[in-house]
Structures are given as C-alpha cells and as structure tokens.
Short mmCIF file of C-alpha atoms and ligand atoms in Angstrom, two decimals:
data_model
loop_
_atom_site.label_atom_id
_atom_site.label_comp_id
_atom_site.label_asym_id
_atom_site.label_seq_id
_atom_site.Cartn_x
_atom_site.Cartn_y
_atom_site.Cartn_z
CA MET A 1099 -14.16 -0.74 12.01
CA ALA A 1100 -13.01 -2.98 14.84
CA GLU A 1101 -10.57 -5.03 12.82
CA ILE A 1102 -9.41 -5.12 9.25
CA LYS A 1103 -8.24 -8.34 7.66
CA GLY A 1104 -6.73 -9.40 4.39
CA ARG A 1105 -4.67 -12.00 2.60
CA CYS A 1106 -2.60 -12.65 -0.48
CA LEU A 1107 -3.95 -14.38 -3.55
CA CYS A 1108 -2.84 -17.88 -2.53
CA GLY A 1109 -3.82 -17.41 1.12
CA ASN A 1110 -0.45 -18.26 2.67
CA VAL A 1111 -0.02 -14.73 3.99
CA GLU A 1112 -2.76 -13.30 6.19
CA TYR A 1113 -2.85 -10.11 8.18
CA SER A 1114 -5.03 -8.16 10.52
CA ALA A 1115 -5.01 -4.76 12.17
CA GLU A 1116 -7.01 -3.49 15.11
CA GLY A 1117 -8.61 -0.08 15.25
CA GLU A 1118 -9.10 2.77 12.84
CA PRO A 1119 -6.65 3.24 9.95
CA ALA A 1120 -4.48 6.33 10.23
CA MET A 1121 -4.85 7.18 6.56
CA GLN A 1122 -5.94 6.06 3.10
CA ALA A 1123 -4.26 7.09 -0.12
CA PHE A 1124 -3.81 6.06 -3.70
CA CYS A 1125 -0.16 5.96 -4.82
CA HIS A 1126 0.74 6.61 -8.46
CA CYS A 1127 4.51 6.22 -7.97
CA THR A 1128 6.42 4.34 -10.63
CA ASP A 1129 7.57 1.70 -8.14
CA CYS A 1130 3.96 0.94 -7.20
CA GLN A 1131 3.06 0.73 -10.86
CA ARG A 1132 5.92 -1.66 -11.54
CA SER A 1133 5.43 -3.85 -8.48
CA THR A 1134 1.69 -4.21 -9.07
CA GLY A 1135 1.85 -4.28 -12.87
CA SER A 1136 -0.98 -1.79 -12.77
CA VAL A 1137 -1.77 1.90 -12.22
CA GLY A 1138 -0.55 2.03 -8.62
CA SER A 1139 -1.41 1.00 -5.07
CA ILE A 1140 -4.31 1.61 -2.74
CA LEU A 1141 -2.64 2.26 0.61
CA VAL A 1142 -4.14 2.03 4.08
CA GLY A 1143 -1.79 3.20 6.82
CA VAL A 1144 -2.23 1.42 10.15
CA PRO A 1145 -0.23 1.82 13.37
CA LYS A 1146 2.58 -0.73 13.42
CA PRO A 1147 1.74 -2.08 16.92
CA ALA A 1148 -1.82 -2.85 15.75
CA PHE A 1149 -0.66 -4.82 12.71
CA GLN A 1150 -0.10 -8.57 12.66
CA VAL A 1151 0.99 -10.66 9.71
CA SER A 1152 1.47 -14.41 9.39
CA GLY A 1153 2.63 -16.82 6.72
CA ASP A 1154 5.87 -18.55 5.83
CA SER A 1155 5.97 -17.13 2.31
CA LEU A 1156 6.19 -13.44 3.29
CA SER A 1157 9.26 -11.93 1.66
CA SER A 1158 10.45 -8.39 1.31
CA PHE A 1159 12.49 -6.36 -1.10
CA GLU A 1160 14.01 -2.96 -0.48
CA THR A 1161 13.84 -0.42 -3.24
CA VAL A 1162 14.92 3.17 -3.47
CA GLY A 1163 11.86 4.69 -5.06
CA GLU A 1164 12.40 6.30 -8.44
CA ASP A 1165 10.09 9.10 -7.35
CA ARG A 1166 10.87 9.35 -3.65
CA GLY A 1167 14.61 8.72 -3.73
CA THR A 1168 14.55 7.06 -0.29
CA PRO A 1169 14.26 3.38 0.63
CA ALA A 1170 11.01 1.49 0.98
CA GLN A 1171 10.64 -2.05 2.27
CA ARG A 1172 8.10 -3.79 0.06
CA SER A 1173 6.68 -7.04 1.41
CA PHE A 1174 4.95 -9.58 -0.75
CA CYS A 1175 3.99 -13.25 -0.89
CA SER A 1176 6.81 -15.16 -2.57
CA ASN A 1177 4.41 -17.95 -3.46
CA CYS A 1178 1.83 -15.98 -5.44
CA GLY A 1179 3.51 -12.57 -5.83
CA SER A 1180 0.82 -10.45 -4.19
CA PRO A 1181 2.13 -7.17 -2.75
CA ILE A 1182 1.08 -7.06 0.92
CA MET A 1183 2.54 -3.95 2.52
CA THR A 1184 5.21 -1.28 2.48
CA THR A 1185 7.14 0.29 5.32
CA LEU A 1186 9.12 3.51 5.10
CA PRO A 1187 12.03 4.46 7.37
CA GLU A 1188 10.78 8.04 7.54
CA MET A 1189 7.39 6.86 8.85
CA PRO A 1190 8.43 4.04 11.22
CA ASP A 1191 5.17 3.97 13.18
CA LEU A 1192 2.99 3.01 10.22
CA VAL A 1193 2.53 -0.01 7.99
CA PHE A 1194 1.01 0.75 4.58
CA ILE A 1195 -1.22 -2.14 3.59
CA LYS A 1196 -1.75 -2.72 -0.13
CA ALA A 1197 -5.47 -2.45 0.25
CA GLY A 1198 -6.46 -4.51 -2.78
CA THR A 1199 -5.63 -7.47 -0.52
CA LEU A 1200 -8.28 -6.56 2.09
CA ASP A 1201 -11.12 -9.03 2.62
CA ASP A 1202 -13.59 -6.14 2.75
CA THR A 1203 -12.83 -3.14 0.56
CA SER A 1204 -16.33 -1.63 0.75
CA TRP A 1205 -15.23 1.15 3.14
CA LEU A 1206 -12.24 2.31 1.09
CA SER A 1207 -12.41 5.88 -0.15
CA PRO A 1208 -8.95 7.39 -0.64
CA GLN A 1209 -9.28 11.17 -0.63
CA ILE A 1210 -5.66 11.80 -1.49
CA GLU A 1211 -3.62 10.62 -4.46
CA VAL A 1212 0.15 10.82 -4.03
CA TRP A 1213 2.96 11.04 -6.60
CA GLY A 1214 0.43 12.42 -9.05
CA ASP A 1215 3.15 13.51 -11.47
CA SER A 1216 3.73 9.81 -12.24
CA ALA A 1217 0.07 8.98 -12.79
CA GLN A 1218 -0.88 7.28 -16.03
CA PRO A 1219 -1.94 10.19 -18.25
CA TRP A 1220 -5.32 8.66 -19.12
CA MET A 1221 -6.24 8.17 -15.46
CA ALA A 1222 -8.19 11.13 -14.11
CA PRO A 1223 -8.24 11.84 -10.36
CA ALA A 1224 -11.07 10.10 -8.54
CA GLU A 1225 -14.08 12.28 -7.82
CA GLY A 1226 -13.49 14.28 -4.65
CA ALA A 1227 -9.84 13.25 -4.37
CA THR A 1228 -6.90 15.63 -4.21
CA ARG A 1229 -3.86 14.74 -6.27
CA VAL A 1230 -0.50 15.82 -4.85
CA ASP A 1231 3.05 15.33 -6.08
CA ARG A 1232 4.56 13.72 -2.98
CA GLY A 1233 3.55 11.34 -0.19
CA PRO A 1234 4.01 7.91 1.34
CA GLY A 1235 3.87 4.70 -0.66
ZN1 ZN B 1376 0.36 -15.84 -1.59
ZN1 ZN B 1377 3.89 4.07 -4.57
#
C-alpha cells in the first residue's frame, strides 16, 4: 500500500498517509461507541509524520476515556460529524485513523479487538481476531 486516503461524509475533510500502517485494531471502548453511535471504531495507526489532513471543518474534542482514564484527542468534521482520527498522549508518534472513512477498506483485517470488556454483548469477536481488555483507541 503506497498511500492510504480517506475523507469525511461531506468531503470537506480529506486525509492521506504514506507507507504501511503500523497497526489495525477494532476498539470497543464506550467512548468510541458513543462518538460513532455504533459498536465501536475501526482503527488504523499510521506514523504521525506520514499523515496529512486538510479541510477547514476539522475540529477536535478532548475526552478522558471512560475505559482508559487518560485523555484522547478526537478529531471530527464539524460540518457532517464524521469521526476522522484520534491521538493519544501516551502514543505521540501515531495517528489512529477511524478507518470507516477510508476510500478503500478492502485491505482492512483487524486481528486485535481492544477494550473487549465494553463490547456489545451480542457482538462476537471477528473470526481469527484476539479480544483484549486494553489498548489504544
Ligand atoms: Zn464532513
Ligand atoms: Zn475506543
């Protein structure tokens, strides 16, 4: 994968990242559930220097995760509300893209599910994935 690209629902915010992602994960944390209105976030961690984002409607909101107990900077499009990415002070070299916003999601295959204790009880782990009780996101 030479470059990954994505955008928010309205298209005002676009991003790209060069090179191979450092990690993929699915996050079940309650903050991801609340901010997406769904079962959680697909996260793709990319090195911060490789990540570029543009758009005048990019906003961010800092939360102290109910599960994690430490701050997370959650960035989203203030025009359409799409979550775009999260950064964590304890992992300053990575940007965690909310991978449902990728233009091409065909290569996604998260092998780890984090904050599994908060998972919706009817949602079984994906085949081949390991569910753990802590992690980024
Ligand atoms: Zn938007
Ligand atoms: Zn999360």
